[in-house]
Short mmCIF file of C-alpha atoms and ligand atoms in Angstrom, two decimals:
data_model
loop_
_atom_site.label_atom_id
_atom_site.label_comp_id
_atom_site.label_asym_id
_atom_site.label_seq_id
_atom_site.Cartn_x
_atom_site.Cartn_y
_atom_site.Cartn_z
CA UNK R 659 3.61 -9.11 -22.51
CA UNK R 660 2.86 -12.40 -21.73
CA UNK R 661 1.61 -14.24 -18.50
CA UNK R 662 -1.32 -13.17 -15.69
CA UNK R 663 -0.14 -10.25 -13.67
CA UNK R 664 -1.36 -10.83 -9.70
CA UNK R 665 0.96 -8.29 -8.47
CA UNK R 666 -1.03 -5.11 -7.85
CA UNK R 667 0.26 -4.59 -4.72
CA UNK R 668 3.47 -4.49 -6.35
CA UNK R 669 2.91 -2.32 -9.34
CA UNK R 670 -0.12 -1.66 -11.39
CA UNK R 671 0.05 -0.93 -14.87
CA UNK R 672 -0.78 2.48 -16.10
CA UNK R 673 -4.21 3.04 -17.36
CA UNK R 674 -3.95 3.60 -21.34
CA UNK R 675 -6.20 7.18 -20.83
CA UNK R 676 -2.92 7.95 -18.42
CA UNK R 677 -0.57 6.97 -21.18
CA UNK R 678 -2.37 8.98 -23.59
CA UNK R 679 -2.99 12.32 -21.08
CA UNK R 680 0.91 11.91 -19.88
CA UNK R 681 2.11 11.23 -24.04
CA UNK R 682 0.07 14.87 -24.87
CA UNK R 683 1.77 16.53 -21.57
CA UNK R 684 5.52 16.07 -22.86
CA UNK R 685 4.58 17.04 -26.20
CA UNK R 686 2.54 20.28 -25.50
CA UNK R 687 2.85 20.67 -21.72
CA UNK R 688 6.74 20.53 -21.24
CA UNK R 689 6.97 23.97 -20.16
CA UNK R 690 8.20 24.97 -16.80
CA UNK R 691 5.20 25.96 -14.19
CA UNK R 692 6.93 28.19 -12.41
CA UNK R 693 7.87 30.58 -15.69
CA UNK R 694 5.65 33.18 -16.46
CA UNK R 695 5.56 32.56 -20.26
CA UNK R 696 2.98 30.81 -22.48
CA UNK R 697 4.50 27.70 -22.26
CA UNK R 698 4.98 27.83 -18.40
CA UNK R 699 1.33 28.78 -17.77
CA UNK R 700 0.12 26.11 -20.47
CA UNK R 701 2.45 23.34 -17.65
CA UNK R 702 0.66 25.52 -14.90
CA UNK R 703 -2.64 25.18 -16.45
CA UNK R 704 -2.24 20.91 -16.75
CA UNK R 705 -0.55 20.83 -13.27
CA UNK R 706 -3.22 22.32 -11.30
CA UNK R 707 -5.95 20.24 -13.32
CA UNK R 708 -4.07 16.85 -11.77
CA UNK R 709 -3.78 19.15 -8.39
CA UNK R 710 -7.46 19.45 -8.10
CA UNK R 711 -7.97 15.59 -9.34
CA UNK R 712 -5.40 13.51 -6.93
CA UNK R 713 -7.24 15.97 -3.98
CA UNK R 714 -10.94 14.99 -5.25
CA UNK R 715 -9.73 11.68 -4.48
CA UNK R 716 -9.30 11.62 -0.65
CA UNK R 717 -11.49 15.11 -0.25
CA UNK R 718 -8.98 17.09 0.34
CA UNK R 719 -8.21 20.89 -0.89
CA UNK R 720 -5.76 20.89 -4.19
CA UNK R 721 -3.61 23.33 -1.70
CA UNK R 722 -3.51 20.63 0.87
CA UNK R 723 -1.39 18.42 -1.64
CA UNK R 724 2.30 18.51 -1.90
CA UNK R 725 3.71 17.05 -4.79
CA UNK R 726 6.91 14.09 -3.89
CA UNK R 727 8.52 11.73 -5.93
CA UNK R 728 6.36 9.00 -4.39
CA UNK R 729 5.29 6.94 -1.23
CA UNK R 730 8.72 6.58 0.14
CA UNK R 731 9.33 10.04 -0.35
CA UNK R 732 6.00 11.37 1.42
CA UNK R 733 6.56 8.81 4.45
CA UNK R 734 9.59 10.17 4.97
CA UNK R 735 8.80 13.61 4.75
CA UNK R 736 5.65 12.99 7.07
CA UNK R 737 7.90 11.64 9.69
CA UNK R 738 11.11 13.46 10.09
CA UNK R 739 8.86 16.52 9.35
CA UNK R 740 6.46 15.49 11.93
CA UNK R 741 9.08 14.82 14.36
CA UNK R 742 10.67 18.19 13.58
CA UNK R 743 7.16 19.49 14.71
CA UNK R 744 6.44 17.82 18.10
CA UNK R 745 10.39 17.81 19.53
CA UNK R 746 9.20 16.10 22.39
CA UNK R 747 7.57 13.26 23.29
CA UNK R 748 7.39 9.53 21.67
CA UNK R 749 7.40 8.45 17.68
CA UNK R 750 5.04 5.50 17.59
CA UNK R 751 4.02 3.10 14.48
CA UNK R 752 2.65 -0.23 14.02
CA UNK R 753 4.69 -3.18 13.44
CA UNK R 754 3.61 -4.05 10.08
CA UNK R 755 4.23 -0.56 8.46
CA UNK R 756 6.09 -0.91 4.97
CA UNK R 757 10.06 0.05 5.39
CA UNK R 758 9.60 3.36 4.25
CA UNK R 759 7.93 3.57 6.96
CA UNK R 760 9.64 1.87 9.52
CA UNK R 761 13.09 2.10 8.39
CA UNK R 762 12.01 6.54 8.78
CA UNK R 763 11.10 6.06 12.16
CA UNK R 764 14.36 3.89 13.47
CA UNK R 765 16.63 6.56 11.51
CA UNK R 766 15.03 9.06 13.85
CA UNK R 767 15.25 6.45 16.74
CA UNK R 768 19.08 6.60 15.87
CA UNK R 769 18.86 10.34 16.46
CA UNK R 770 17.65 9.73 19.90
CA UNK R 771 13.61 10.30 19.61
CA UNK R 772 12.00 7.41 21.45
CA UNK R 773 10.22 4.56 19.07
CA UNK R 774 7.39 2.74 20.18
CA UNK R 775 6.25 -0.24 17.72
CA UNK R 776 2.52 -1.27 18.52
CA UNK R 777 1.71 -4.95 17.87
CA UNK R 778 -1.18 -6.26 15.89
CA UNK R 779 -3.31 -9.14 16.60
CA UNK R 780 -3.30 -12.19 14.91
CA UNK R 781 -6.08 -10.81 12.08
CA UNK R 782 -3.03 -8.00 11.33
CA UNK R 783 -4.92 -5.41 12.74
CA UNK R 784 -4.04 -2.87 15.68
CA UNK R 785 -6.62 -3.09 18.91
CA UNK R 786 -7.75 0.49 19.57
CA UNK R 787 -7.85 -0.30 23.11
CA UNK R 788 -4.16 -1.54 23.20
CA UNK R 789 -3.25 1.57 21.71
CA UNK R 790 -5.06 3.58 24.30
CA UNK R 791 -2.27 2.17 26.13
CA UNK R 792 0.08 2.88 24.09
CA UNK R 793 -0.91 7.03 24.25
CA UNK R 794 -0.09 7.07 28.16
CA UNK R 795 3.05 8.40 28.07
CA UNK R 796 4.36 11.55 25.89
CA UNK R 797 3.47 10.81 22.04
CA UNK R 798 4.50 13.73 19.37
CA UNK R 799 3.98 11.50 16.68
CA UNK R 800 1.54 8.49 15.26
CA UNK R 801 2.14 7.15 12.09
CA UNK R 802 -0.37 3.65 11.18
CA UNK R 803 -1.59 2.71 7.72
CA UNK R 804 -4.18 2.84 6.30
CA UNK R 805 -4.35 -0.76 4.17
CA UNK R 806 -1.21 -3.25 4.58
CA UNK R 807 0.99 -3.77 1.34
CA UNK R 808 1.57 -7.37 2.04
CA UNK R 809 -1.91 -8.53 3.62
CA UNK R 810 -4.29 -5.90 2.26
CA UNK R 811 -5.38 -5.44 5.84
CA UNK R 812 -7.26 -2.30 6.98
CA UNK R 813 -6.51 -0.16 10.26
CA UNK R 814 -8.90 1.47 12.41
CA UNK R 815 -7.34 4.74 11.21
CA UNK R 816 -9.90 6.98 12.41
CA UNK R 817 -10.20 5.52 16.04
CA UNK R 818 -6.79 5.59 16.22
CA UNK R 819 -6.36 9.04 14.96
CA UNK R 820 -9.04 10.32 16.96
CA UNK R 821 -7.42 9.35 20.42
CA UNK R 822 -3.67 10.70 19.16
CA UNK R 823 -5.25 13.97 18.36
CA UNK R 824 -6.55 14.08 21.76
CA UNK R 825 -3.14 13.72 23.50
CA UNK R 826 -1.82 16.44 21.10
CA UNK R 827 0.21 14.04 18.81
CA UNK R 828 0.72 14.74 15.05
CA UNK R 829 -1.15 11.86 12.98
CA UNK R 830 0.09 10.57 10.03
CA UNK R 831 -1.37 7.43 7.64
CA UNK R 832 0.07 6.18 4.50
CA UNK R 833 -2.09 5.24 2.41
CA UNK R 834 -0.09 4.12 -0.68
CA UNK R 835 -2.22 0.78 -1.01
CA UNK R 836 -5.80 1.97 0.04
CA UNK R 837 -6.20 5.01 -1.97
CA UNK R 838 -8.04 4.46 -5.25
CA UNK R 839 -9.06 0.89 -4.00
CA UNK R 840 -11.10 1.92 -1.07
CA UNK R 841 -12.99 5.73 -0.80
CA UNK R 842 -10.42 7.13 1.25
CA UNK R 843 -11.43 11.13 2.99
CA UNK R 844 -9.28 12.62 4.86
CA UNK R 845 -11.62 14.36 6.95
CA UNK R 846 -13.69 11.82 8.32
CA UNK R 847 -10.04 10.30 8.97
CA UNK R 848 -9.05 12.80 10.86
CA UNK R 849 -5.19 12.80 9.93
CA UNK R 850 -2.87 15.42 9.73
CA UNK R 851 -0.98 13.83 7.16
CA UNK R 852 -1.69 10.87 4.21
CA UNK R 853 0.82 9.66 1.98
CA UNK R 854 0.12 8.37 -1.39
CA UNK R 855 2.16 7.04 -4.88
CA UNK R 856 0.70 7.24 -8.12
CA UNK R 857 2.01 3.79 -9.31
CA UNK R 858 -0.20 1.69 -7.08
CA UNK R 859 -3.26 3.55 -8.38
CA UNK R 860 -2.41 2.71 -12.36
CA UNK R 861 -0.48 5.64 -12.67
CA UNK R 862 3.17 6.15 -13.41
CA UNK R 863 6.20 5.20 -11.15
CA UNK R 864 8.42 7.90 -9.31
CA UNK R 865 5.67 10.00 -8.40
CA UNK R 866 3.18 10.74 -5.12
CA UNK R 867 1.44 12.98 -2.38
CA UNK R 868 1.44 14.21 0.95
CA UNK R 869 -1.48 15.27 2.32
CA UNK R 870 -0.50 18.34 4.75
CA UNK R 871 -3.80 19.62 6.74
CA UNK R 872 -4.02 22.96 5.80
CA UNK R 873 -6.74 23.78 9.28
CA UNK R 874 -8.00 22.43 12.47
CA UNK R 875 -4.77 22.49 12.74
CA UNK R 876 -2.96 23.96 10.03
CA UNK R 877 -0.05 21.95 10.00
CA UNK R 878 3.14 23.39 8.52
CA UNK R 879 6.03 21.36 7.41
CA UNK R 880 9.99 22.46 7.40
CA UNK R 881 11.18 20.90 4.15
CA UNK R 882 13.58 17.95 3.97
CA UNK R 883 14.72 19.26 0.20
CA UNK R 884 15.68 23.09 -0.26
CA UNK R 885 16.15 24.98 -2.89
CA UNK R 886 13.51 27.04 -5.41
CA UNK R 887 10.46 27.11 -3.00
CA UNK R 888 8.61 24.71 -4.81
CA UNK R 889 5.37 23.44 -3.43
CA UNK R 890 4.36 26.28 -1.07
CA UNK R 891 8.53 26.28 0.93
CA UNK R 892 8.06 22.79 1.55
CA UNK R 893 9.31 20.94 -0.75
CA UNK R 894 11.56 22.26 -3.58
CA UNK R 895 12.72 21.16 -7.29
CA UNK R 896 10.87 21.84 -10.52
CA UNK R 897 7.79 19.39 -10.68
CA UNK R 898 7.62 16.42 -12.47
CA UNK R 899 4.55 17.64 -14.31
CA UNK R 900 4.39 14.27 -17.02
CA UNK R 901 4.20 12.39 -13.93
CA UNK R 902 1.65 14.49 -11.95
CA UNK R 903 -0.38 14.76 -15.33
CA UNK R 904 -0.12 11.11 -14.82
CA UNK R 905 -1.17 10.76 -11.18
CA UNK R 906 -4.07 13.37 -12.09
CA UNK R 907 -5.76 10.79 -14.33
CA UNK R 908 -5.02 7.85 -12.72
CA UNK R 909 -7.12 9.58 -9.27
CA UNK R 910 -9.47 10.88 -11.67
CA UNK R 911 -10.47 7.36 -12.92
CA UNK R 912 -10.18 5.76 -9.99
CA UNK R 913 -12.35 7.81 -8.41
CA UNK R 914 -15.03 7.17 -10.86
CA UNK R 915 -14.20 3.46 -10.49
CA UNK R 916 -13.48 2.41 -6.88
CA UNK R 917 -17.04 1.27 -6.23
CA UNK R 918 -17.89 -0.46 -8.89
CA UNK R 919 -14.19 -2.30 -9.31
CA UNK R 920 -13.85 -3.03 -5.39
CA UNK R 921 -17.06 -5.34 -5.67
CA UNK R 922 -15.67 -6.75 -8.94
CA UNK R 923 -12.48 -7.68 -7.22
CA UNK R 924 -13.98 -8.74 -4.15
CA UNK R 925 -15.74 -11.48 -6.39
CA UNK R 926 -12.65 -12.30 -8.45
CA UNK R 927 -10.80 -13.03 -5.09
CA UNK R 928 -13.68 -14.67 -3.02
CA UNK R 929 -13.55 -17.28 -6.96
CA UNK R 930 -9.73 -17.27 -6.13
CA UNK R 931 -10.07 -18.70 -2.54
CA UNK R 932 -12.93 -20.87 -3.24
CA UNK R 933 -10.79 -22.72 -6.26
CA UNK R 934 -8.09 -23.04 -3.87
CA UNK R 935 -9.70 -24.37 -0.74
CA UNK R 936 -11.95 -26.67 -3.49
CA UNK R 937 -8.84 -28.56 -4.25
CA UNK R 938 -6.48 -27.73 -1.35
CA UNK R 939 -6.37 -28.76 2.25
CA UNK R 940 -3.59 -27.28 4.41
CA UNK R 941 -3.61 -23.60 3.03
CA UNK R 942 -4.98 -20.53 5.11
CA UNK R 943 -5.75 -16.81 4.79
CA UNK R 944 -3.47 -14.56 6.65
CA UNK R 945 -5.03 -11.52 7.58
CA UNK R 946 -8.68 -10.32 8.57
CA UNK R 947 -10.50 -11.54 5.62
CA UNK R 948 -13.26 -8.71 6.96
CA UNK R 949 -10.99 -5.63 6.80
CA UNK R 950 -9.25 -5.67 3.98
CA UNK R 951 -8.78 -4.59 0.83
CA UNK R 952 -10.76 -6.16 -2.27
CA UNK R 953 -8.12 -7.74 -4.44
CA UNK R 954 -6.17 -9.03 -1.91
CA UNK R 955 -5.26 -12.79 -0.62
CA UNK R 956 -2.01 -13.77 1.25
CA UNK R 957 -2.10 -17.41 1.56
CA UNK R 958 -0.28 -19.96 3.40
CA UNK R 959 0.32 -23.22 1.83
CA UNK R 960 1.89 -25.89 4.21
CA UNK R 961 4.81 -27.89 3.88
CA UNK R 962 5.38 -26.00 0.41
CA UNK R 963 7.98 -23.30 -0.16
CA UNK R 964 7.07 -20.34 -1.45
CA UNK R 965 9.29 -20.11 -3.94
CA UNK R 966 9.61 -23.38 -4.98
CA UNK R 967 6.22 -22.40 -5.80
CA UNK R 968 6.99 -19.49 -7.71
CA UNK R 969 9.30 -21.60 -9.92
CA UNK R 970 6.52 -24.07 -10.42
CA UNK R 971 4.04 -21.11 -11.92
CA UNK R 972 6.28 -18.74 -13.90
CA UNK R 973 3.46 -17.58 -16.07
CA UNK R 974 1.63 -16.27 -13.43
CA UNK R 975 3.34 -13.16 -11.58
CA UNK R 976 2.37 -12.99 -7.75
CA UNK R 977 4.81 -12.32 -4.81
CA UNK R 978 6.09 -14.13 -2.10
CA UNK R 979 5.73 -11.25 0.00
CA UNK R 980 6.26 -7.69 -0.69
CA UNK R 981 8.13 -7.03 -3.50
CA UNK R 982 10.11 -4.00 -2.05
CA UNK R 983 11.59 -6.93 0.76
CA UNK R 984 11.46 -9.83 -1.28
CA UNK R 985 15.17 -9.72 -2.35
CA UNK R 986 15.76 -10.91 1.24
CA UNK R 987 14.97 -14.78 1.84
CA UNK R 988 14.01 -13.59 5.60
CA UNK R 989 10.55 -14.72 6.32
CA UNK R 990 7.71 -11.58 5.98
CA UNK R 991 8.33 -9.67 9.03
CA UNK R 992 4.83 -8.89 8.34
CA UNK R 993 3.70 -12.30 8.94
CA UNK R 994 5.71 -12.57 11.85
CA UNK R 995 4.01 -9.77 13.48
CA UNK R 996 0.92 -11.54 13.21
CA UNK R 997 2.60 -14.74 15.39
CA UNK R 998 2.62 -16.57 11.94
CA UNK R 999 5.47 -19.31 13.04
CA UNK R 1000 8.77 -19.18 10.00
CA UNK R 1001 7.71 -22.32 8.02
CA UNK R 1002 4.31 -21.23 7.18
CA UNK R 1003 5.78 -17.53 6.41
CA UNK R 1004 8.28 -19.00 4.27
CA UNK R 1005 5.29 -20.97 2.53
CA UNK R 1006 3.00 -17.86 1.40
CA UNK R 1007 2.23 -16.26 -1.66
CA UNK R 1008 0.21 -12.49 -2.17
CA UNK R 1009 -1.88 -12.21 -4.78
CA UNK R 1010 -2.93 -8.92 -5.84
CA UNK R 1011 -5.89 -8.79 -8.71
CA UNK R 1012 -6.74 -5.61 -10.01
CA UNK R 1013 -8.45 -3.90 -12.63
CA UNK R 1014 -7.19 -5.50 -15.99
CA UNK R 1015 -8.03 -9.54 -14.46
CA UNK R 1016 -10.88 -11.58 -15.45
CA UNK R 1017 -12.77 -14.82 -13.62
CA UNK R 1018 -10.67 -16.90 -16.71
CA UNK R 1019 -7.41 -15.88 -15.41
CA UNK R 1020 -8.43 -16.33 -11.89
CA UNK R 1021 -9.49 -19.72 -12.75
CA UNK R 1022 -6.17 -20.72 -15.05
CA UNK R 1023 -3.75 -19.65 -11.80
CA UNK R 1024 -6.38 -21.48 -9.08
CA UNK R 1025 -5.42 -24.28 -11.00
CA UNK R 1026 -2.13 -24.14 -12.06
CA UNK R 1027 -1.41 -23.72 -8.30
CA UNK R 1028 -3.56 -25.93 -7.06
CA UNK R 1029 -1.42 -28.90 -9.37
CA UNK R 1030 2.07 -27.22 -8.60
CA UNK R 1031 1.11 -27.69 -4.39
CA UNK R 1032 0.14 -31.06 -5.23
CA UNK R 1033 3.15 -31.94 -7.38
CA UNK R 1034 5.33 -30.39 -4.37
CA UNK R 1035 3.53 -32.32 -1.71
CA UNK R 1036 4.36 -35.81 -3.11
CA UNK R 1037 7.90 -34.88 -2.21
CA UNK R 1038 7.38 -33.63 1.03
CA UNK R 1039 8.11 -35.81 3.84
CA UNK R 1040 6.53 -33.22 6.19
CA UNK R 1041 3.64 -33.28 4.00
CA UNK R 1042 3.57 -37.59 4.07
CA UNK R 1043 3.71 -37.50 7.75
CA UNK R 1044 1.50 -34.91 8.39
CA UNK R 1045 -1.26 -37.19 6.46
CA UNK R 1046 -0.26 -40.66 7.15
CA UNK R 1047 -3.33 -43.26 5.78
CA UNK R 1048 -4.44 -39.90 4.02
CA UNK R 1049 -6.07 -38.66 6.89
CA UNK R 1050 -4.18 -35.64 8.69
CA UNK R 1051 -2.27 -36.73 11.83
CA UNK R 1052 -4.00 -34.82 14.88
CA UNK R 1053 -2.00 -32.45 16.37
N1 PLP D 1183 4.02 2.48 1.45
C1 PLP D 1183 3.42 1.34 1.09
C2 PLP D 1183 2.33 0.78 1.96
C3 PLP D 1183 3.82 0.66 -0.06
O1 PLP D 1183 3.23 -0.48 -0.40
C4 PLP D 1183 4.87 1.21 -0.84
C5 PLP D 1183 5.37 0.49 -2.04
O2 PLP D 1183 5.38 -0.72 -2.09
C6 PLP D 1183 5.44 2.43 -0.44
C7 PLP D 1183 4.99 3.04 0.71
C8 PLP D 1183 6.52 3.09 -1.24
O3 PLP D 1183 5.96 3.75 -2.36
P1 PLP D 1183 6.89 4.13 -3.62
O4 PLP D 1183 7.16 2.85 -4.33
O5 PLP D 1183 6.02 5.08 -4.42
O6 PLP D 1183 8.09 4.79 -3.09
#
């Protein structure tokens, strides 16, 4: 395919070793795990293997995982489950949670549980102390991720789970973006619950995780899908085992990986900004360029529309924020959360590197951008004024 995919956050592209492991699976592995058979025990065999692997990746026990058909899925599982757990008391979650997220949370809102939405600060992350706050009243329920889809930012999940756990609430993280792109464990984290989707990790699409905390608490979940008795009661339907097979290798590699490839894209995106802000003036980083994750850069490039911009560069795939909102032309409410004002919201682009770019491609979008922001500037009367003389106006 052609062009230079920046759009990890999106989508990643599955790993040709996950290809290959999930190509032998439906050829030798399709039988059912549940049947007692050769072929079902060969599935059983495979399954388990990819059990044990997406655990080794956040440290978790394989029967702490509960298979889903991806992040979505184990959100919403974590939440109406969670509430279903702790009947009383408030639901609370950060402002900048992805939909599946926060679209869960306001369904049960409908139902009458109270919400509470926690702001961030202007870096996109959530102040421990403000959320000590926050944990005055009742809480049953604390769901705040782990790495943000659209600014790669990272919460203080452990503080924060570490106070909820003291007032008794249920603790949930997803951690769709950060897992296999930061070492994520889920005991020095501390959560009851951790969501995760294969796809994000170079795996394949339409499958993921829960993490359920199997002691200190054990935390048992009433399923939201009946039927067989699939995944120990709590969540039924024969398992997608290609898919797991999949997800299995995808961890596996990542886990090998994550250390070596987060300094590699830290590099590739520090070359990114520094071509950018080289040729550039008027463009900024949104979100804590300290806590966040290493391929990530969501930048703001004044008195340019985003995608105007993305017309300008359609060889190079990036986002104009995330791509599960972006068929609404409503500015990131993301962005918004951080007090980023509509015009500057409207003028950013993510760009998510990951493991298959190299320093040439960096360079090639740094500066095809950099000539498409100029070419859109000398039309912008915004842009004129802003710089009369060529010097920029003081505000
Ligand atoms: N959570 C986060 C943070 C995400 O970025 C996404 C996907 O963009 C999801 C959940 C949903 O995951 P899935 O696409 O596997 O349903």
């Amino acid at each position: 395919m052609k062009g230079i995919y920046l759009d990890h956050n999106a989508t990643t592209r599955p790993h040709p070793a996950v290809v290959e492991e999930m190509r032998a699976c439906l050829e030798e592995g399709w039988g059912n795990p549940s049947s007692s058979h050769a072929q079902g025990q060969e599935a059983r065999r495979i399954l388990d293997r990819a059990r044990v692997r997406v655990a080794a990746l956040i440290s978790a026990d394989p029967d702490e995982i509960l298979f889903t058909s991806g992040g979505t899925e184990s959100d919403n599982q974590a939440l109406r489950c969670g509430a279903v757990l702790r009947p009383e008391g408030a639901i609370l979650a950060s402002a900048i949670e992805h939909s599946a997220v926060l679209d869960t949370c306001k369904a049960l809102a409908r139902q009458g549980r109270e919400l509470r939405i926690l702001p961030v600060d202007a870096e996109g992350i959530l102040d421990p102390a403000a959320f000590a706050g926050a944990l005055e009243d009742p809480v049953a329920l604390v769901s705040v991720m782990l790495a943000n889809n659209d600014l790669g930012t990272i919460q203080p999940v452990r503080e924060i789970a570490l106070q909820a756990k003291a007032r008794g609430a249920i603790t949930h993280t997803d951690a769709v973006q950060a897992a296999g792109k930061l070492a994520v464990n889920v005991r020095a984290l501390g959560v009851d619950l951790l969501s995760l989707s294969a796809h994000k990790l170079y795996g394949p699409k339409g499958v993921g995780a829960l993490f359920v905390r199997r002691r200190n608490p054990r935390v048992l979940l009433t399923p939201i899908i009946d039927g067989g008795g699939h995944e120990r009661g709590m969540r039924s339907g024969t398992l997608n085992v290609p898919g797991i097979v999949g997800f299995g290798k995808a961890a596996a590699i990542c886990r090998q990986e994550t250390a070596a490839e987060g300094a590699r894209l830290t590099g590739l995106r520090d070359r990114l900004w520094a071509a950018l802000s080289r040729e550039l003036d008027d463009i900024h980083v949104n979100g804590s360029i300290e806590h966040r994750l290493p391929g990530n850069l969501n930048v703001s490039f004044a008195y340019v529309e985003g995608e105007s911009l993305l017309m300008g560069i359609n060889d190079v795939a990036v986002s104009s924020g995330s791509a599960c909102t972006s068929a609404t032309l409503e500015p990131s409410y993301v962005l918004k959360a951080l007090g980023t004002g509509d015009e500057l919201a409207h003028s950013s682009i993510r760009f998510g590197l990951g493991r298959f770019n190299t320093a040439e491609e960096v360079d090639y979008v740094a500066a095809k951008i950099a000539g498409v922001v100029k070419r859109l500037r000398e039309i912008s009367p915004l842009y004129e004024m802003a710089h009369e003389g060529g010097r920029p106006k003081q505000a």
